[in-house]
């Protein structure tokens, strides 16, 4: 799904990025990650879900996560956007020590337009997003009303996903 052309004449795509944090000031890390992504001249945040506190998945002996999804419009390719996401994780002190372990920030490229690819460095759509309520709930929220067909499909998928009770809208 293309969004249009930017002022520079390059094709603009809509992408959805999942954000999560469970170390330190989780709110700060989510805010900073979105801000640093948008600092790039070719990335514009156009929507944000609410924040959801979620139970950890995989390695469960850790604190709960604060998760959200943002919608961006970008003229970057999927690969370049993913590279920027990795840079932001590094800037915010992300350490990759335990798979699915505690982290200051985790950024996942969930969707990039209608791109479907299976490459060693980047799989789109995100390979496990349809199995995770903590991704689907905020993704559905931020997609509405922009992509009603996808929202219907994702709501059907969410009905089949276990662990929805572990996803709670978070307020201070």
Short mmCIF file of N, CA and C in Angstrom, two decimals:
data_model
loop_
_atom_site.label_atom_id
_atom_site.label_comp_id
_atom_site.label_asym_id
_atom_site.label_seq_id
_atom_site.Cartn_x
_atom_site.Cartn_y
_atom_site.Cartn_z
N UNK A 1 0.84 -1.15 0.00
CA UNK A 1 0.00 0.00 0.00
C UNK A 1 0.89 1.23 0.00
N UNK A 2 0.88 1.92 -1.08
CA UNK A 2 1.69 3.13 -1.10
C UNK A 2 0.85 4.28 -0.58
N UNK A 3 1.54 5.21 0.02
CA UNK A 3 0.88 6.34 0.65
C UNK A 3 0.92 7.55 -0.27
N UNK A 4 1.89 7.62 -1.14
CA UNK A 4 1.99 8.77 -2.04
C UNK A 4 3.43 9.14 -2.27
N UNK A 5 3.61 10.35 -2.74
CA UNK A 5 4.96 10.84 -2.97
C UNK A 5 5.29 11.93 -1.97
N UNK A 6 6.54 11.97 -1.57
CA UNK A 6 7.01 13.03 -0.68
C UNK A 6 7.27 14.28 -1.50
N UNK A 7 7.58 15.36 -0.82
CA UNK A 7 7.91 16.60 -1.52
C UNK A 7 9.15 16.42 -2.38
N UNK A 8 10.02 15.48 -2.01
CA UNK A 8 11.22 15.25 -2.80
C UNK A 8 10.93 14.39 -4.03
N UNK A 9 9.69 13.90 -4.16
CA UNK A 9 9.33 13.08 -5.29
C UNK A 9 9.52 11.59 -5.06
N UNK A 10 10.07 11.21 -3.91
CA UNK A 10 10.26 9.79 -3.61
C UNK A 10 8.97 9.18 -3.07
N UNK A 11 8.78 7.91 -3.35
CA UNK A 11 7.59 7.19 -2.89
C UNK A 11 7.56 7.12 -1.36
N UNK A 12 6.41 7.44 -0.80
CA UNK A 12 6.23 7.36 0.65
C UNK A 12 5.48 6.07 0.97
N UNK A 13 5.96 5.35 1.96
CA UNK A 13 5.31 4.12 2.41
C UNK A 13 4.86 4.28 3.85
N UNK A 14 3.81 3.57 4.20
CA UNK A 14 3.35 3.52 5.58
C UNK A 14 3.92 2.25 6.21
N UNK A 15 4.48 2.42 7.40
CA UNK A 15 5.05 1.28 8.13
C UNK A 15 4.56 1.33 9.56
N UNK A 16 4.58 0.18 10.20
CA UNK A 16 4.18 0.06 11.60
C UNK A 16 5.34 -0.56 12.37
N UNK A 17 5.67 0.09 13.49
CA UNK A 17 6.81 -0.33 14.30
C UNK A 17 6.33 -0.61 15.72
N UNK A 18 6.66 -1.79 16.24
CA UNK A 18 6.37 -2.14 17.62
C UNK A 18 7.51 -1.68 18.51
N UNK A 19 7.16 -1.11 19.67
CA UNK A 19 8.15 -0.65 20.64
C UNK A 19 7.87 -1.32 21.97
N UNK A 20 8.92 -1.73 22.66
CA UNK A 20 8.76 -2.33 23.98
C UNK A 20 9.95 -2.02 24.86
N UNK A 21 9.69 -1.94 26.18
CA UNK A 21 10.74 -1.68 27.16
C UNK A 21 10.35 -2.29 28.49
N UNK A 22 11.33 -2.87 29.18
CA UNK A 22 11.04 -3.36 30.54
C UNK A 22 12.20 -3.14 31.51
N UNK A 23 13.10 -2.24 31.18
CA UNK A 23 14.20 -1.88 32.07
C UNK A 23 14.17 -0.38 32.31
N UNK A 24 14.32 0.01 33.55
CA UNK A 24 14.44 1.43 33.87
C UNK A 24 13.15 2.20 33.62
N UNK A 25 13.29 3.43 33.15
CA UNK A 25 12.16 4.31 32.90
C UNK A 25 11.55 3.94 31.54
N UNK A 26 10.63 2.98 31.58
CA UNK A 26 10.04 2.45 30.35
C UNK A 26 9.39 3.54 29.50
N UNK A 27 8.68 4.46 30.14
CA UNK A 27 8.03 5.56 29.41
C UNK A 27 9.06 6.37 28.64
N UNK A 28 10.15 6.70 29.32
CA UNK A 28 11.21 7.50 28.70
C UNK A 28 11.74 6.80 27.45
N UNK A 29 12.01 5.51 27.56
CA UNK A 29 12.57 4.79 26.41
C UNK A 29 11.60 4.77 25.24
N UNK A 30 10.30 4.60 25.49
CA UNK A 30 9.33 4.61 24.40
C UNK A 30 9.26 5.99 23.75
N UNK A 31 9.18 7.03 24.58
CA UNK A 31 9.17 8.40 24.04
C UNK A 31 10.42 8.67 23.21
N UNK A 32 11.57 8.36 23.78
CA UNK A 32 12.84 8.65 23.10
C UNK A 32 12.98 7.88 21.80
N UNK A 33 12.56 6.63 21.78
CA UNK A 33 12.67 5.84 20.56
C UNK A 33 11.83 6.47 19.45
N UNK A 34 10.61 6.85 19.75
CA UNK A 34 9.75 7.48 18.74
C UNK A 34 10.37 8.80 18.29
N UNK A 35 10.88 9.58 19.24
CA UNK A 35 11.49 10.87 18.91
C UNK A 35 12.72 10.69 18.02
N UNK A 36 13.58 9.74 18.38
CA UNK A 36 14.80 9.51 17.60
C UNK A 36 14.49 8.97 16.20
N UNK A 37 13.46 8.15 16.08
CA UNK A 37 13.07 7.69 14.75
C UNK A 37 12.63 8.87 13.90
N UNK A 38 11.82 9.75 14.50
CA UNK A 38 11.29 10.88 13.74
C UNK A 38 12.35 11.95 13.49
N UNK A 39 13.45 11.90 14.22
CA UNK A 39 14.54 12.84 13.97
C UNK A 39 15.13 12.65 12.57
N UNK A 40 14.97 11.47 12.03
CA UNK A 40 15.45 11.22 10.68
C UNK A 40 14.58 12.01 9.71
N UNK A 41 15.18 12.75 8.77
CA UNK A 41 14.39 13.60 7.88
C UNK A 41 13.42 12.84 6.97
N UNK A 42 13.61 11.54 6.82
CA UNK A 42 12.74 10.77 5.93
C UNK A 42 11.75 9.88 6.70
N UNK A 43 11.55 10.18 7.98
CA UNK A 43 10.60 9.40 8.80
C UNK A 43 9.69 10.38 9.53
N UNK A 44 8.39 10.15 9.42
CA UNK A 44 7.42 10.98 10.13
C UNK A 44 6.45 10.08 10.87
N UNK A 45 6.36 10.26 12.19
CA UNK A 45 5.41 9.49 13.00
C UNK A 45 4.03 10.10 12.78
N UNK A 46 3.09 9.28 12.34
CA UNK A 46 1.74 9.77 12.02
C UNK A 46 0.67 9.19 12.93
N UNK A 47 1.07 8.32 13.84
CA UNK A 47 0.09 7.77 14.78
C UNK A 47 0.77 6.96 15.86
N UNK A 48 0.15 6.95 17.04
CA UNK A 48 0.68 6.18 18.17
C UNK A 48 -0.48 5.49 18.87
N UNK A 49 -0.26 4.25 19.25
CA UNK A 49 -1.26 3.54 20.05
C UNK A 49 -1.12 4.00 21.50
N UNK A 50 -2.03 3.53 22.33
CA UNK A 50 -1.85 3.69 23.76
C UNK A 50 -0.71 2.80 24.21
N UNK A 51 -0.38 2.91 25.49
CA UNK A 51 0.65 2.05 26.06
C UNK A 51 -0.02 0.88 26.74
N UNK A 52 0.59 -0.29 26.57
CA UNK A 52 0.05 -1.52 27.14
C UNK A 52 1.12 -2.19 27.98
N UNK A 53 0.78 -2.49 29.22
CA UNK A 53 1.70 -3.25 30.06
C UNK A 53 1.42 -4.71 29.79
N UNK A 54 2.48 -5.46 29.55
CA UNK A 54 2.31 -6.83 29.11
C UNK A 54 3.26 -7.77 29.85
N UNK A 55 2.78 -8.97 30.04
CA UNK A 55 3.60 -10.00 30.65
C UNK A 55 4.69 -10.41 29.66
N UNK A 56 5.88 -10.76 30.15
CA UNK A 56 6.95 -11.18 29.25
C UNK A 56 6.61 -12.50 28.55
N UNK A 57 7.17 -12.68 27.37
CA UNK A 57 6.98 -13.89 26.57
C UNK A 57 8.35 -14.52 26.38
N UNK A 58 8.41 -15.84 26.34
CA UNK A 58 9.69 -16.52 26.18
C UNK A 58 10.38 -16.64 27.52
N UNK A 59 11.31 -15.76 27.78
CA UNK A 59 12.01 -15.71 29.06
C UNK A 59 11.11 -14.92 30.02
N UNK A 60 10.40 -15.64 30.92
CA UNK A 60 9.37 -15.00 31.73
C UNK A 60 9.86 -14.48 33.07
N UNK A 61 11.08 -14.79 33.46
CA UNK A 61 11.61 -14.31 34.74
C UNK A 61 12.19 -12.91 34.59
N UNK A 62 11.30 -11.95 34.30
CA UNK A 62 11.71 -10.56 34.13
C UNK A 62 10.50 -9.67 34.36
N UNK A 63 10.75 -8.37 34.47
CA UNK A 63 9.68 -7.41 34.72
C UNK A 63 8.75 -7.30 33.51
N UNK A 64 7.52 -6.81 33.75
CA UNK A 64 6.59 -6.62 32.64
C UNK A 64 7.09 -5.55 31.66
N UNK A 65 6.63 -5.66 30.45
CA UNK A 65 6.98 -4.71 29.40
C UNK A 65 5.93 -3.62 29.28
N UNK A 66 6.37 -2.48 28.80
CA UNK A 66 5.48 -1.44 28.33
C UNK A 66 5.62 -1.47 26.81
N UNK A 67 4.50 -1.67 26.10
CA UNK A 67 4.52 -1.81 24.65
C UNK A 67 3.60 -0.79 23.99
N UNK A 68 3.93 -0.46 22.77
CA UNK A 68 3.08 0.38 21.93
C UNK A 68 3.45 0.12 20.48
N UNK A 69 2.63 0.65 19.57
CA UNK A 69 2.93 0.59 18.13
C UNK A 69 2.78 1.99 17.58
N UNK A 70 3.72 2.36 16.70
CA UNK A 70 3.61 3.64 16.01
C UNK A 70 3.45 3.40 14.51
N UNK A 71 2.74 4.33 13.90
CA UNK A 71 2.58 4.34 12.44
C UNK A 71 3.50 5.43 11.92
N UNK A 72 4.28 5.11 10.90
CA UNK A 72 5.17 6.10 10.30
C UNK A 72 4.95 6.15 8.80
N UNK A 73 5.24 7.31 8.24
CA UNK A 73 5.33 7.46 6.80
C UNK A 73 6.79 7.77 6.51
N UNK A 74 7.33 7.09 5.51
CA UNK A 74 8.77 7.20 5.26
C UNK A 74 9.07 7.05 3.77
N UNK A 75 10.15 7.70 3.37
CA UNK A 75 10.67 7.49 2.03
C UNK A 75 11.87 6.55 2.06
N UNK A 76 12.23 6.08 3.25
CA UNK A 76 13.30 5.08 3.37
C UNK A 76 12.80 3.73 2.88
N UNK A 77 13.68 2.93 2.34
CA UNK A 77 13.33 1.55 2.04
C UNK A 77 13.13 0.81 3.35
N UNK A 78 12.53 -0.36 3.29
CA UNK A 78 12.34 -1.16 4.50
C UNK A 78 13.68 -1.45 5.17
N UNK A 79 14.70 -1.76 4.38
CA UNK A 79 16.01 -2.08 4.93
C UNK A 79 16.64 -0.87 5.62
N UNK A 80 16.52 0.29 5.00
CA UNK A 80 17.09 1.51 5.60
C UNK A 80 16.33 1.91 6.86
N UNK A 81 15.01 1.74 6.86
CA UNK A 81 14.23 2.01 8.07
C UNK A 81 14.65 1.06 9.19
N UNK A 82 14.83 -0.20 8.86
CA UNK A 82 15.27 -1.19 9.84
C UNK A 82 16.66 -0.82 10.39
N UNK A 83 17.56 -0.37 9.53
CA UNK A 83 18.88 0.08 9.99
C UNK A 83 18.75 1.24 10.97
N UNK A 84 17.86 2.18 10.66
CA UNK A 84 17.65 3.31 11.57
C UNK A 84 17.11 2.82 12.91
N UNK A 85 16.22 1.84 12.88
CA UNK A 85 15.68 1.28 14.12
C UNK A 85 16.79 0.66 14.97
N UNK A 86 17.70 -0.06 14.34
CA UNK A 86 18.82 -0.66 15.06
C UNK A 86 19.72 0.41 15.67
N UNK A 87 19.92 1.51 14.93
CA UNK A 87 20.72 2.63 15.46
C UNK A 87 20.05 3.22 16.71
N UNK A 88 18.74 3.39 16.66
CA UNK A 88 18.00 3.94 17.80
C UNK A 88 18.12 3.00 19.00
N UNK A 89 17.99 1.70 18.78
CA UNK A 89 18.16 0.74 19.88
C UNK A 89 19.55 0.90 20.50
N UNK A 90 20.55 1.02 19.66
CA UNK A 90 21.92 1.16 20.17
C UNK A 90 22.08 2.47 20.95
N UNK A 91 21.53 3.55 20.44
CA UNK A 91 21.61 4.85 21.13
C UNK A 91 20.95 4.79 22.51
N UNK A 92 19.93 3.95 22.64
CA UNK A 92 19.20 3.84 23.91
C UNK A 92 19.70 2.68 24.78
N UNK A 93 20.88 2.17 24.47
CA UNK A 93 21.53 1.19 25.34
C UNK A 93 21.03 -0.23 25.25
N UNK A 94 20.43 -0.62 24.13
CA UNK A 94 19.93 -1.98 23.96
C UNK A 94 21.10 -2.96 23.99
N UNK A 95 20.98 -4.00 24.83
CA UNK A 95 21.96 -5.08 24.90
C UNK A 95 21.26 -6.37 24.50
N UNK A 96 21.89 -7.17 23.67
CA UNK A 96 21.31 -8.45 23.23
C UNK A 96 22.05 -9.59 23.91
N UNK A 97 21.66 -9.86 25.16
CA UNK A 97 22.35 -10.89 25.94
C UNK A 97 21.53 -12.16 26.08
N UNK A 98 20.22 -12.02 26.29
CA UNK A 98 19.32 -13.17 26.45
C UNK A 98 18.21 -13.02 25.44
N UNK A 99 17.97 -14.07 24.63
CA UNK A 99 16.87 -13.99 23.67
C UNK A 99 15.57 -13.76 24.42
N UNK A 100 14.81 -12.77 23.98
CA UNK A 100 13.55 -12.35 24.61
C UNK A 100 13.75 -11.89 26.04
N UNK A 101 14.98 -11.49 26.37
CA UNK A 101 15.29 -11.06 27.73
C UNK A 101 14.99 -9.59 27.96
N UNK A 102 15.35 -9.11 29.16
CA UNK A 102 15.10 -7.71 29.51
C UNK A 102 15.82 -6.76 28.55
N UNK A 103 15.20 -5.61 28.30
CA UNK A 103 15.82 -4.65 27.40
C UNK A 103 15.30 -3.24 27.66
N UNK A 104 16.19 -2.28 27.42
CA UNK A 104 15.80 -0.88 27.55
C UNK A 104 14.79 -0.54 26.47
N UNK A 105 15.04 -1.04 25.26
CA UNK A 105 14.13 -0.77 24.14
C UNK A 105 14.24 -1.90 23.13
N UNK A 106 13.11 -2.21 22.54
CA UNK A 106 13.04 -3.20 21.48
C UNK A 106 12.18 -2.60 20.38
N UNK A 107 12.69 -2.55 19.17
CA UNK A 107 11.95 -2.02 18.04
C UNK A 107 11.79 -3.13 17.01
N UNK A 108 10.56 -3.38 16.59
CA UNK A 108 10.27 -4.40 15.59
C UNK A 108 9.53 -3.76 14.42
N UNK A 109 10.05 -3.97 13.22
CA UNK A 109 9.35 -3.53 12.02
C UNK A 109 8.28 -4.57 11.73
N UNK A 110 7.04 -4.20 11.97
CA UNK A 110 5.92 -5.14 11.85
C UNK A 110 5.43 -5.24 10.41
N UNK A 111 5.18 -4.09 9.81
CA UNK A 111 4.67 -4.02 8.45
C UNK A 111 5.33 -2.86 7.74
N UNK A 112 5.59 -3.04 6.47
CA UNK A 112 6.12 -1.97 5.62
C UNK A 112 5.32 -2.02 4.33
N UNK A 113 4.30 -1.16 4.24
CA UNK A 113 3.42 -1.20 3.07
C UNK A 113 2.87 -2.60 2.89
N UNK A 114 2.87 -3.07 1.67
CA UNK A 114 2.41 -4.43 1.37
C UNK A 114 3.59 -5.38 1.14
N UNK A 115 4.77 -4.98 1.55
CA UNK A 115 5.97 -5.78 1.29
C UNK A 115 5.90 -7.11 2.03
N UNK A 116 6.17 -8.17 1.28
CA UNK A 116 6.31 -9.51 1.84
C UNK A 116 7.68 -10.00 1.39
N UNK A 117 8.54 -10.29 2.37
CA UNK A 117 9.88 -10.77 2.03
C UNK A 117 10.38 -11.67 3.15
N UNK A 118 11.24 -12.60 2.79
CA UNK A 118 11.85 -13.51 3.76
C UNK A 118 13.35 -13.54 3.47
N UNK A 119 14.04 -12.59 4.09
CA UNK A 119 15.48 -12.48 3.93
C UNK A 119 16.13 -12.71 5.29
N UNK A 120 17.38 -13.14 5.31
CA UNK A 120 18.03 -13.39 6.60
C UNK A 120 18.06 -12.17 7.52
N UNK A 121 18.17 -10.98 6.93
CA UNK A 121 18.30 -9.78 7.74
C UNK A 121 16.96 -9.12 8.08
N UNK A 122 15.89 -9.41 7.30
CA UNK A 122 14.61 -8.75 7.54
C UNK A 122 13.47 -9.55 6.91
N UNK A 123 12.56 -10.00 7.77
CA UNK A 123 11.38 -10.72 7.32
C UNK A 123 10.18 -9.80 7.50
N UNK A 124 9.39 -9.67 6.45
CA UNK A 124 8.17 -8.84 6.50
C UNK A 124 7.01 -9.60 5.89
N UNK A 125 5.83 -9.47 6.48
CA UNK A 125 5.56 -8.90 7.79
C UNK A 125 6.35 -9.63 8.88
N UNK A 126 6.41 -9.00 10.06
CA UNK A 126 7.17 -9.58 11.17
C UNK A 126 6.69 -11.02 11.40
N UNK A 127 7.60 -11.97 11.50
CA UNK A 127 7.21 -13.38 11.50
C UNK A 127 6.39 -13.85 12.70
N UNK A 128 6.46 -13.17 13.83
CA UNK A 128 5.71 -13.65 15.00
C UNK A 128 4.61 -12.69 15.46
N UNK A 129 4.35 -11.64 14.69
CA UNK A 129 3.39 -10.64 15.16
C UNK A 129 1.98 -11.20 15.31
N UNK A 130 1.60 -12.15 14.47
CA UNK A 130 0.25 -12.69 14.53
C UNK A 130 0.04 -13.64 15.71
N UNK A 131 1.14 -13.98 16.39
CA UNK A 131 1.06 -14.87 17.56
C UNK A 131 1.06 -14.10 18.87
N UNK A 132 1.19 -12.79 18.83
CA UNK A 132 1.43 -12.00 20.03
C UNK A 132 0.36 -10.95 20.25
N UNK A 133 -0.43 -11.15 21.27
CA UNK A 133 -1.47 -10.18 21.60
C UNK A 133 -0.87 -8.82 21.92
N UNK A 134 0.32 -8.79 22.55
CA UNK A 134 0.93 -7.52 22.91
C UNK A 134 1.35 -6.70 21.69
N UNK A 135 1.38 -7.33 20.52
CA UNK A 135 1.62 -6.62 19.26
C UNK A 135 0.29 -6.31 18.59
N UNK A 136 -0.59 -7.29 18.52
CA UNK A 136 -1.84 -7.12 17.79
C UNK A 136 -2.75 -6.05 18.39
N UNK A 137 -2.87 -6.01 19.72
CA UNK A 137 -3.79 -5.05 20.34
C UNK A 137 -3.40 -3.61 19.99
N UNK A 138 -2.15 -3.17 20.23
CA UNK A 138 -1.81 -1.79 19.85
C UNK A 138 -1.75 -1.58 18.33
N UNK A 139 -1.39 -2.61 17.57
CA UNK A 139 -1.35 -2.48 16.12
C UNK A 139 -2.75 -2.20 15.57
N UNK A 140 -3.72 -2.95 16.02
CA UNK A 140 -5.11 -2.74 15.59
C UNK A 140 -5.55 -1.33 15.96
N UNK A 141 -5.20 -0.90 17.17
CA UNK A 141 -5.60 0.43 17.62
C UNK A 141 -5.06 1.52 16.71
N UNK A 142 -3.77 1.46 16.37
CA UNK A 142 -3.16 2.54 15.59
C UNK A 142 -3.53 2.45 14.10
N UNK A 143 -3.95 1.28 13.64
CA UNK A 143 -4.36 1.14 12.24
C UNK A 143 -5.73 1.76 11.97
N UNK A 144 -6.58 1.77 12.97
CA UNK A 144 -7.93 2.30 12.75
C UNK A 144 -7.86 3.80 12.62
N UNK A 145 -8.57 4.45 11.78
CA UNK A 145 -9.44 3.96 10.70
C UNK A 145 -8.72 3.88 9.35
N UNK A 146 -7.40 3.91 9.36
CA UNK A 146 -6.62 4.01 8.12
C UNK A 146 -6.66 2.76 7.26
N UNK A 147 -6.79 1.61 7.89
CA UNK A 147 -6.72 0.36 7.13
C UNK A 147 -7.79 -0.61 7.61
N UNK A 148 -9.05 -0.32 7.33
CA UNK A 148 -10.14 -1.13 7.88
C UNK A 148 -10.10 -2.61 7.48
N UNK A 149 -9.65 -2.90 6.26
CA UNK A 149 -9.60 -4.32 5.83
C UNK A 149 -8.59 -5.10 6.67
N UNK A 150 -7.42 -4.50 6.88
CA UNK A 150 -6.40 -5.17 7.69
C UNK A 150 -6.87 -5.30 9.14
N UNK A 151 -7.55 -4.30 9.65
CA UNK A 151 -8.05 -4.34 11.03
C UNK A 151 -9.00 -5.53 11.21
N UNK A 152 -9.88 -5.74 10.26
CA UNK A 152 -10.81 -6.88 10.33
C UNK A 152 -10.02 -8.19 10.38
N UNK A 153 -9.03 -8.32 9.51
CA UNK A 153 -8.21 -9.55 9.48
C UNK A 153 -7.46 -9.74 10.79
N UNK A 154 -6.87 -8.67 11.30
CA UNK A 154 -6.09 -8.78 12.54
C UNK A 154 -6.99 -9.07 13.74
N UNK A 155 -8.20 -8.51 13.76
CA UNK A 155 -9.13 -8.83 14.85
C UNK A 155 -9.49 -10.31 14.85
N UNK A 156 -9.67 -10.88 13.66
CA UNK A 156 -9.94 -12.33 13.57
C UNK A 156 -8.76 -13.13 14.14
N UNK A 157 -7.56 -12.70 13.79
CA UNK A 157 -6.37 -13.38 14.30
C UNK A 157 -6.27 -13.24 15.81
N UNK A 158 -6.55 -12.05 16.33
CA UNK A 158 -6.46 -11.79 17.77
C UNK A 158 -7.39 -12.70 18.55
N UNK A 159 -8.55 -13.04 17.99
CA UNK A 159 -9.49 -13.93 18.67
C UNK A 159 -8.87 -15.30 18.93
N UNK A 160 -7.90 -15.71 18.11
CA UNK A 160 -7.27 -17.03 18.24
C UNK A 160 -6.00 -17.03 19.08
N UNK A 161 -5.53 -15.86 19.46
CA UNK A 161 -4.26 -15.74 20.17
C UNK A 161 -4.47 -15.90 21.67
N UNK A 162 -3.62 -16.70 22.28
CA UNK A 162 -3.66 -16.86 23.73
C UNK A 162 -2.90 -15.72 24.40
N UNK A 163 -3.24 -15.46 25.66
CA UNK A 163 -2.50 -14.48 26.44
C UNK A 163 -3.03 -13.07 26.38
N UNK A 164 -4.24 -12.88 25.81
CA UNK A 164 -4.79 -11.52 25.73
C UNK A 164 -4.97 -10.90 27.10
N UNK A 165 -5.23 -11.74 28.12
CA UNK A 165 -5.42 -11.22 29.47
C UNK A 165 -4.14 -10.62 30.03
N UNK A 166 -2.99 -10.95 29.41
CA UNK A 166 -1.72 -10.39 29.85
C UNK A 166 -1.40 -9.04 29.23
N UNK A 167 -2.34 -8.48 28.46
CA UNK A 167 -2.14 -7.19 27.80
C UNK A 167 -3.13 -6.21 28.41
N UNK A 168 -2.59 -5.24 29.18
CA UNK A 168 -3.44 -4.30 29.91
C UNK A 168 -3.12 -2.87 29.50
N UNK A 169 -4.17 -2.10 29.16
CA UNK A 169 -3.97 -0.69 28.87
C UNK A 169 -3.33 -0.05 30.09
N UNK A 170 -2.25 0.69 29.87
CA UNK A 170 -1.46 1.21 30.99
C UNK A 170 -1.72 2.69 31.16
N UNK A 171 -1.97 3.07 32.40
CA UNK A 171 -2.07 4.47 32.74
C UNK A 171 -1.19 4.70 33.95
N UNK A 172 -0.69 5.89 34.08
CA UNK A 172 0.24 6.21 35.18
C UNK A 172 -0.43 6.10 36.53
#
